[in-house]
Coordinates of C-alpha atoms in Angstrom, one line a residue:
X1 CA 76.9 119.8 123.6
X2 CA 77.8 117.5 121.0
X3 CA 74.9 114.9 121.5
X4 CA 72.4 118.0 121.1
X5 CA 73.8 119.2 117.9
X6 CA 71.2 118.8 115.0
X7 CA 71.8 118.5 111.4
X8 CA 69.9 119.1 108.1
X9 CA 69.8 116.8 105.6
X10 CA 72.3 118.3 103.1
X11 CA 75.0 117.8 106.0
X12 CA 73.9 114.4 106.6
X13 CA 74.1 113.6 102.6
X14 CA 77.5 115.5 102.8
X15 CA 79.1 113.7 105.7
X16 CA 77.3 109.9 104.6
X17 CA 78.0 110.1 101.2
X18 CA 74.6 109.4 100.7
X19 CA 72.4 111.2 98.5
X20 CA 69.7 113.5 100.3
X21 CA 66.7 112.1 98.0
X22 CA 67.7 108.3 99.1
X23 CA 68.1 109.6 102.4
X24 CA 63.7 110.5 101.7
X25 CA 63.3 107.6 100.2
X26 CA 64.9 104.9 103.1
X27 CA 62.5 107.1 105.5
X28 CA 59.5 106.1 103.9
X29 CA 60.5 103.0 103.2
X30 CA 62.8 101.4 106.2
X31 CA 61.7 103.9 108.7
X32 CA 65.3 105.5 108.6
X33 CA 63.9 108.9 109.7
X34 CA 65.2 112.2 111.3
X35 CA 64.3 112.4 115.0
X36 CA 63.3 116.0 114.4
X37 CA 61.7 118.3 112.0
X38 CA 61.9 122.2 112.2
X39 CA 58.9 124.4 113.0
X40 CA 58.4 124.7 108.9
X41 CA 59.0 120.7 108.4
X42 CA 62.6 120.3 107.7
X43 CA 64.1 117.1 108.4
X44 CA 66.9 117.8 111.6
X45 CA 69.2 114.8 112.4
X46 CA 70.6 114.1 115.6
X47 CA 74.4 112.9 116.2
X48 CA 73.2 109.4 116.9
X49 CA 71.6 109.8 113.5
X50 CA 74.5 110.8 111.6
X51 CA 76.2 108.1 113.2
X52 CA 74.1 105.3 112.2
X53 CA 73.5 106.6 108.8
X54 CA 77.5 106.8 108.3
X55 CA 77.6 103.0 109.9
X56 CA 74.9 101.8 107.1
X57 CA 76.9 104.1 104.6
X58 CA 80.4 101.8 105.2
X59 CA 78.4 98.7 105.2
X60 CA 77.0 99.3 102.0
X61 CA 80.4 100.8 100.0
X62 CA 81.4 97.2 101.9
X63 CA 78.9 94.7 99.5
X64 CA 75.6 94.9 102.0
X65 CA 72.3 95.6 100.7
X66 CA 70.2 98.4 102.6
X67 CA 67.3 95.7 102.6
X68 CA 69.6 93.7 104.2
X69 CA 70.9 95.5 106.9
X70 CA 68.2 98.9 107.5
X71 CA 66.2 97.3 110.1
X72 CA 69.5 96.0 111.9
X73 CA 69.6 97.3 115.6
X74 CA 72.8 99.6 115.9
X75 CA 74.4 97.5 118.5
X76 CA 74.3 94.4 115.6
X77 CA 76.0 97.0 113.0
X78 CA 78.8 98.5 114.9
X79 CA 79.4 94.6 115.4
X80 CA 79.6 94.4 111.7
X81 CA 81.4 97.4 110.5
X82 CA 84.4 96.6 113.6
X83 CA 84.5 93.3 111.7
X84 CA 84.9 94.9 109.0
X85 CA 87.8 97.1 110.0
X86 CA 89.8 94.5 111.5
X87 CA 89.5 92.3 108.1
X88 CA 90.3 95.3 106.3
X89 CA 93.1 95.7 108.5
X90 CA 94.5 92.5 108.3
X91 CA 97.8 91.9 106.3
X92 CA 96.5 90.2 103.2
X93 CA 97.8 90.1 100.0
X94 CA 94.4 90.4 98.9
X95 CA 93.7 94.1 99.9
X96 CA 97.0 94.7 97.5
X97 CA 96.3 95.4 93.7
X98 CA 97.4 92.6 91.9
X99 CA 99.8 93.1 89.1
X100 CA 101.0 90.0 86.5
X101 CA 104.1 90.3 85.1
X102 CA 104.4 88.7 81.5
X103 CA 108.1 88.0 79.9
X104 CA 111.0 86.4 80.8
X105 CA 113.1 89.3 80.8
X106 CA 110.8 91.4 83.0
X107 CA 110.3 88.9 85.2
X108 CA 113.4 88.1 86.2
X109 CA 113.8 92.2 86.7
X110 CA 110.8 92.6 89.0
X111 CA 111.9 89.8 90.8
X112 CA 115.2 91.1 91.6
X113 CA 114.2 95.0 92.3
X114 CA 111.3 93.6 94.9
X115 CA 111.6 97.4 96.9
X116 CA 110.0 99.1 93.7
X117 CA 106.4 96.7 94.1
X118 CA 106.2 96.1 97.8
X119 CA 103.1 97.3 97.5
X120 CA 101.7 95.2 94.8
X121 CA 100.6 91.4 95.0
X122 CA 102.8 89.8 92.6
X123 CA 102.5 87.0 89.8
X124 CA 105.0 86.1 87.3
X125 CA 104.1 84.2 83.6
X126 CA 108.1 84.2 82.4
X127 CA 106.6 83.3 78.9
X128 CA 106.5 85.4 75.9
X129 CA 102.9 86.4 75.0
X130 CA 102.3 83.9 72.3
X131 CA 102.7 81.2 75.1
X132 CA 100.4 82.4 77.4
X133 CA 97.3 80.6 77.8
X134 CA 93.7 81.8 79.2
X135 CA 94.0 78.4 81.4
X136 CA 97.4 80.2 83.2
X137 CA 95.8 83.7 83.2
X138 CA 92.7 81.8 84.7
X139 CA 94.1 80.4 87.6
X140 CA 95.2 83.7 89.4
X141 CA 92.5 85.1 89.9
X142 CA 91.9 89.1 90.0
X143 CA 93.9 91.1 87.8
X144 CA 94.0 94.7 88.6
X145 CA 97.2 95.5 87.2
X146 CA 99.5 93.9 83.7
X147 CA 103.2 94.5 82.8
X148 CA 103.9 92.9 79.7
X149 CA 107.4 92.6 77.5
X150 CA 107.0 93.0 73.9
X151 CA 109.8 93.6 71.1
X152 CA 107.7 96.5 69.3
X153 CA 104.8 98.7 70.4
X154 CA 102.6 97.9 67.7
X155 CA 102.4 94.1 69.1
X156 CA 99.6 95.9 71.6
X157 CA 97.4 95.8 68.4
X158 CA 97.8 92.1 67.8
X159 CA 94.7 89.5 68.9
X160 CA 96.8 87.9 71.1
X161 CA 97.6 90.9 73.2
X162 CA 93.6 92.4 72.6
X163 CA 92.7 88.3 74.1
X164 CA 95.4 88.5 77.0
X165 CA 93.7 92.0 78.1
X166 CA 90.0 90.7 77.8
X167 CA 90.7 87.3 79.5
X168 CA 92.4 89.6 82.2
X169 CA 89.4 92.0 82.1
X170 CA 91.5 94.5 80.5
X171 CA 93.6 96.6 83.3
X172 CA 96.0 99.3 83.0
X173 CA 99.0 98.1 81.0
X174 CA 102.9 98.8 81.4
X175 CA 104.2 97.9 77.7
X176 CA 107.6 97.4 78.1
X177 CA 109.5 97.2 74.4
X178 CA 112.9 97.3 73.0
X179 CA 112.5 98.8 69.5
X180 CA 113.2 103.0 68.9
X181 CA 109.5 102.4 67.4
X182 CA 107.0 105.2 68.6
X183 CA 104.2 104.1 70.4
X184 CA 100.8 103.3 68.8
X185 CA 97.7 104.3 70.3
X186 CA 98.8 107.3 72.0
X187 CA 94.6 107.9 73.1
X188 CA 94.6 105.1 74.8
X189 CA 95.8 105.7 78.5
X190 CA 95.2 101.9 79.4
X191 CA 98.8 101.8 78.2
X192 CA 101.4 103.0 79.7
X193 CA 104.7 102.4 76.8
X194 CA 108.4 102.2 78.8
X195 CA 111.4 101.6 77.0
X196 CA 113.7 98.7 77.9
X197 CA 116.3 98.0 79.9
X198 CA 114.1 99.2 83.1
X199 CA 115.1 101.0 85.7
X200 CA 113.5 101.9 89.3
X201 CA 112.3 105.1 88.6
X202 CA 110.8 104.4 85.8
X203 CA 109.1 101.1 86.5
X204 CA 108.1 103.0 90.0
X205 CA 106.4 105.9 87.7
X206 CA 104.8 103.4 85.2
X207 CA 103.4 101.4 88.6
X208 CA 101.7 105.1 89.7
X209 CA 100.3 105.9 87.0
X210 CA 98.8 102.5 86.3
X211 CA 97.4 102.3 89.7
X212 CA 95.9 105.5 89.7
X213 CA 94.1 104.5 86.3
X214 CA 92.8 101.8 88.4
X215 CA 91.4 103.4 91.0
X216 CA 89.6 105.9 88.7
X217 CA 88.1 102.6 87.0
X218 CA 87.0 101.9 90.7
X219 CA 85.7 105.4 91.1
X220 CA 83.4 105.1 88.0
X221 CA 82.1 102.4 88.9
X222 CA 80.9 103.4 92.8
X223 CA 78.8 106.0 93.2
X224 CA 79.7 106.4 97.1
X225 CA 83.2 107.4 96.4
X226 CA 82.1 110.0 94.0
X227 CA 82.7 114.2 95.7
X228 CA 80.5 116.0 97.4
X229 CA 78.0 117.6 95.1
X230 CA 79.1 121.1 93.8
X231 CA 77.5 124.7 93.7
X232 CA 77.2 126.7 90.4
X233 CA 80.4 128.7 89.4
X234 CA 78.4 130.6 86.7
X235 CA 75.2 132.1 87.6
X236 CA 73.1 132.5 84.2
X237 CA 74.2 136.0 83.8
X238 CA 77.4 135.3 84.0
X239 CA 77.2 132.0 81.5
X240 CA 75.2 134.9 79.2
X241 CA 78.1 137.4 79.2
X242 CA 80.9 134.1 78.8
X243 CA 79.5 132.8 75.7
X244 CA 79.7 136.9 74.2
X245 CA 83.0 137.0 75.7
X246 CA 85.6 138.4 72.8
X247 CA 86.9 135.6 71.1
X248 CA 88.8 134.8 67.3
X249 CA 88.5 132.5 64.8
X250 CA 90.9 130.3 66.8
X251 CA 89.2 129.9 70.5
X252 CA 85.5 130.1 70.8
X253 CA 86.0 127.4 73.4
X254 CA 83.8 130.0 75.9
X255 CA 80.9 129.6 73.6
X256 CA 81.0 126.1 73.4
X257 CA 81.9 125.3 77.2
X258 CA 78.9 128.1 77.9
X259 CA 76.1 125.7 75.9
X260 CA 77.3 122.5 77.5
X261 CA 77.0 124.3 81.3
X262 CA 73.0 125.3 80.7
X263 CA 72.5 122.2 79.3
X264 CA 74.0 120.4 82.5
X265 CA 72.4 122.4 84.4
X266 CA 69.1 121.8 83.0
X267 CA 69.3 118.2 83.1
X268 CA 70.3 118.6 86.9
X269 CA 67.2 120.5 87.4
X270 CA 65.2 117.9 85.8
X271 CA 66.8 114.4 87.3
X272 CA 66.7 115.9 90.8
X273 CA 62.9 116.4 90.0
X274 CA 62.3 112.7 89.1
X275 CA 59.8 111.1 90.8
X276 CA 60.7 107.7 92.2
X277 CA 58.5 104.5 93.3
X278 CA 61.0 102.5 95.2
X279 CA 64.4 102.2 96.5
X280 CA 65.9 100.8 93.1
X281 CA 64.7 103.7 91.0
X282 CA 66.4 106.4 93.8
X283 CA 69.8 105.2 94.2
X284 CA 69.4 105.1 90.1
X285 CA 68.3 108.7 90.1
X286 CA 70.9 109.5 92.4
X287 CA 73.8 108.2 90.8
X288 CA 72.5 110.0 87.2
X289 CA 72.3 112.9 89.3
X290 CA 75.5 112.9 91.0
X291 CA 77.1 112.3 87.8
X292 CA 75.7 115.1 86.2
X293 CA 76.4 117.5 88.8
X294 CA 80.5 116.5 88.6
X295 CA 80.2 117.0 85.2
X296 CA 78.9 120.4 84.9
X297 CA 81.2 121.3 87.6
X298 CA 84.4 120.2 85.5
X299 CA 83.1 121.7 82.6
X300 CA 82.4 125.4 84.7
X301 CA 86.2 125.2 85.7
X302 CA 86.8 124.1 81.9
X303 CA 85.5 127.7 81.1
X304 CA 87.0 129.1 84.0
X305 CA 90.3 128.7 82.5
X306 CA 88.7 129.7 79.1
X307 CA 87.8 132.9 80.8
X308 CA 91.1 133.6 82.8
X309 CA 92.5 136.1 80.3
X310 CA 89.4 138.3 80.1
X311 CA 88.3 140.8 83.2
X312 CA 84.8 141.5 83.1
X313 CA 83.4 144.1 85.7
X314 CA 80.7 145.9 86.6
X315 CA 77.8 143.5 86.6
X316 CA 78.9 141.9 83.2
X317 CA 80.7 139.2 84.4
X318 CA 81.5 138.1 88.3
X319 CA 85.1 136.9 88.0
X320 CA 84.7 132.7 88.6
X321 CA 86.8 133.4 92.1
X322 CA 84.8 135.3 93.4
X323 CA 81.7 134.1 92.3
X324 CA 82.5 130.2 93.0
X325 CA 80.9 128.4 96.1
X326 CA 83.0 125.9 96.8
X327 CA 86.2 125.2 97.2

């Protein structure tokens, strides 16, 4: 039966989002413990512990603070977290990203092609950029998203565009010019350069791509939303055998990508071996350590594709596909 099913800590962290040494550290200190251990001491959760480990884990993605809420009876946080859904739920502006439009031109064409921002929250500055004040910009609150007119591309280098983006805490841009003039910048993927006059696909592509820069900014920033930790691709042997794999003058990339895997994976070793003295310095080490992990994980399917032309057998080298633990 479902209530009887018992899980170990690694599914817990997996389905919680929570990291399994915070999970150790909230035992000892807010009593947040398994209800059973294994005959060699394993910690085995019960359903009704994954369940209020995964309410505590939405409160806190949420703003709450585990000192807050951790000795909460679980009656008081389903309260909190059904709240929570039916705010979240709510028709609000405020739970759209935000986007300002700056320009009197592009104004007036976002206004009258509403269908391709329905999704946004809207506000309009119909003012050329050396108009705008920090006092207008101020009194909108929350930028998430900016879509700006200009006459050339290089005007994104000018102080007045590097204030506008500071004052509104520097979002994904849509630079919409009217000059044949190539964009500047190109490594900077804050901007997003469209040629004028607009149309609907375009300013619905430009509004993609600028969200999804957004979100990314969002995904930095919160360690709950980060993937579930990943398995080694490349056991040593096989890391061994990639940096020696043949290569020319032209691609060593294997070598390179080889070096920065045992290096991740050392330092992996080593943070999930840190000792911690409170709940502060766990969710610290935990967030170093989940960072780590994604980025050896990128940088094994980096060589992966380094590797994908070579087909090393017999104990040399175990093809990435088949040697790769998750999916």
């Amino acid at each position: 039966m479902q209530s009887d099913m018992l899980y170990s800590i690694g599914t817990v962290a997996r389905l919680t989002g929570i990291n399994a040494d915070t999970l150790r550290v909230w035992e000892r200190r807010y009593e947040l413990s398994s209800s059973h251990r294994s005959p060699s001491g394993r910690r085995l959760y019960r359903q009704t512990d994954l369940e209020h480990l995964q309410i505590i884990s939405s409160l806190l993605a949420n703003g709450y603070k585990i000192g807050e809420i951790a000795a909460l009876p679980h009656k008081t946080l389903e309260a909190m977290r059904s709240q929570q859904t039916a705010d979240s739920s709510a028709p609000n502006d405020a739970k759209r990203q935000h986007l300002l439009v700056i320009g009197e031109g592009l104004v007036e064409w976002v206004k009258n092609n509403q269908s391709s921002s329905v999704q946004l929250k809207l506000s309009y500055v119909p003012l050329e950029l050396r108009h705008v004040t920090s006092d207008q910009i101020h009194q909108l609150g929350t930028i998430d998203l900016l879509a700006i007119a200009v006459t050339q591309p290089s005007e994104c280098g000018d102080p007045m565009m590097t204030e506008l983006r500071a004052v509104t805490g520097s979002p994904p841009t849509m630079v919409c010019h009217s000059s044949g003039e190539p964009r500047l910048n190109p490594q900077n993927e804050d901007f997003f350069f469209v040629k004028a006059p607009l149309t609907t696909d375009t300013f619905t592509t430009a509004m993609k791509y600028l969200k999804v820069k957004s979100e990314l900014k969002i995904v930095s920033s919160n360690i709950n939303r980060l993937g579930q930790p990943h398995s080694r691709i490349f056991s040593q042997l096989g890391l061994k055998v990639a940096s020696q794999a043949p290569s020319n003058a032209e691609f060593e990339c294997q070598s390179h990508l080889a070096k920065l895997i045992e290096a991740l994976s050392e330092f992996e070793t080593y943070s999930s071996a840190c000792s911690v003295n409170n709940w502060s310095d766990a969710a610290t080490h935990a967030c170093i350590y989940s960072y780590a992990n994604q980025a050896r994980w990128l940088i094994e399917k980096a060589l992966s594709t380094a590797l994908s032309a070579h087909t090393v057998t017999s104990g040399k080298l175990i093809p990435p596909t088949q040697h790769q633990n998750t999916p």
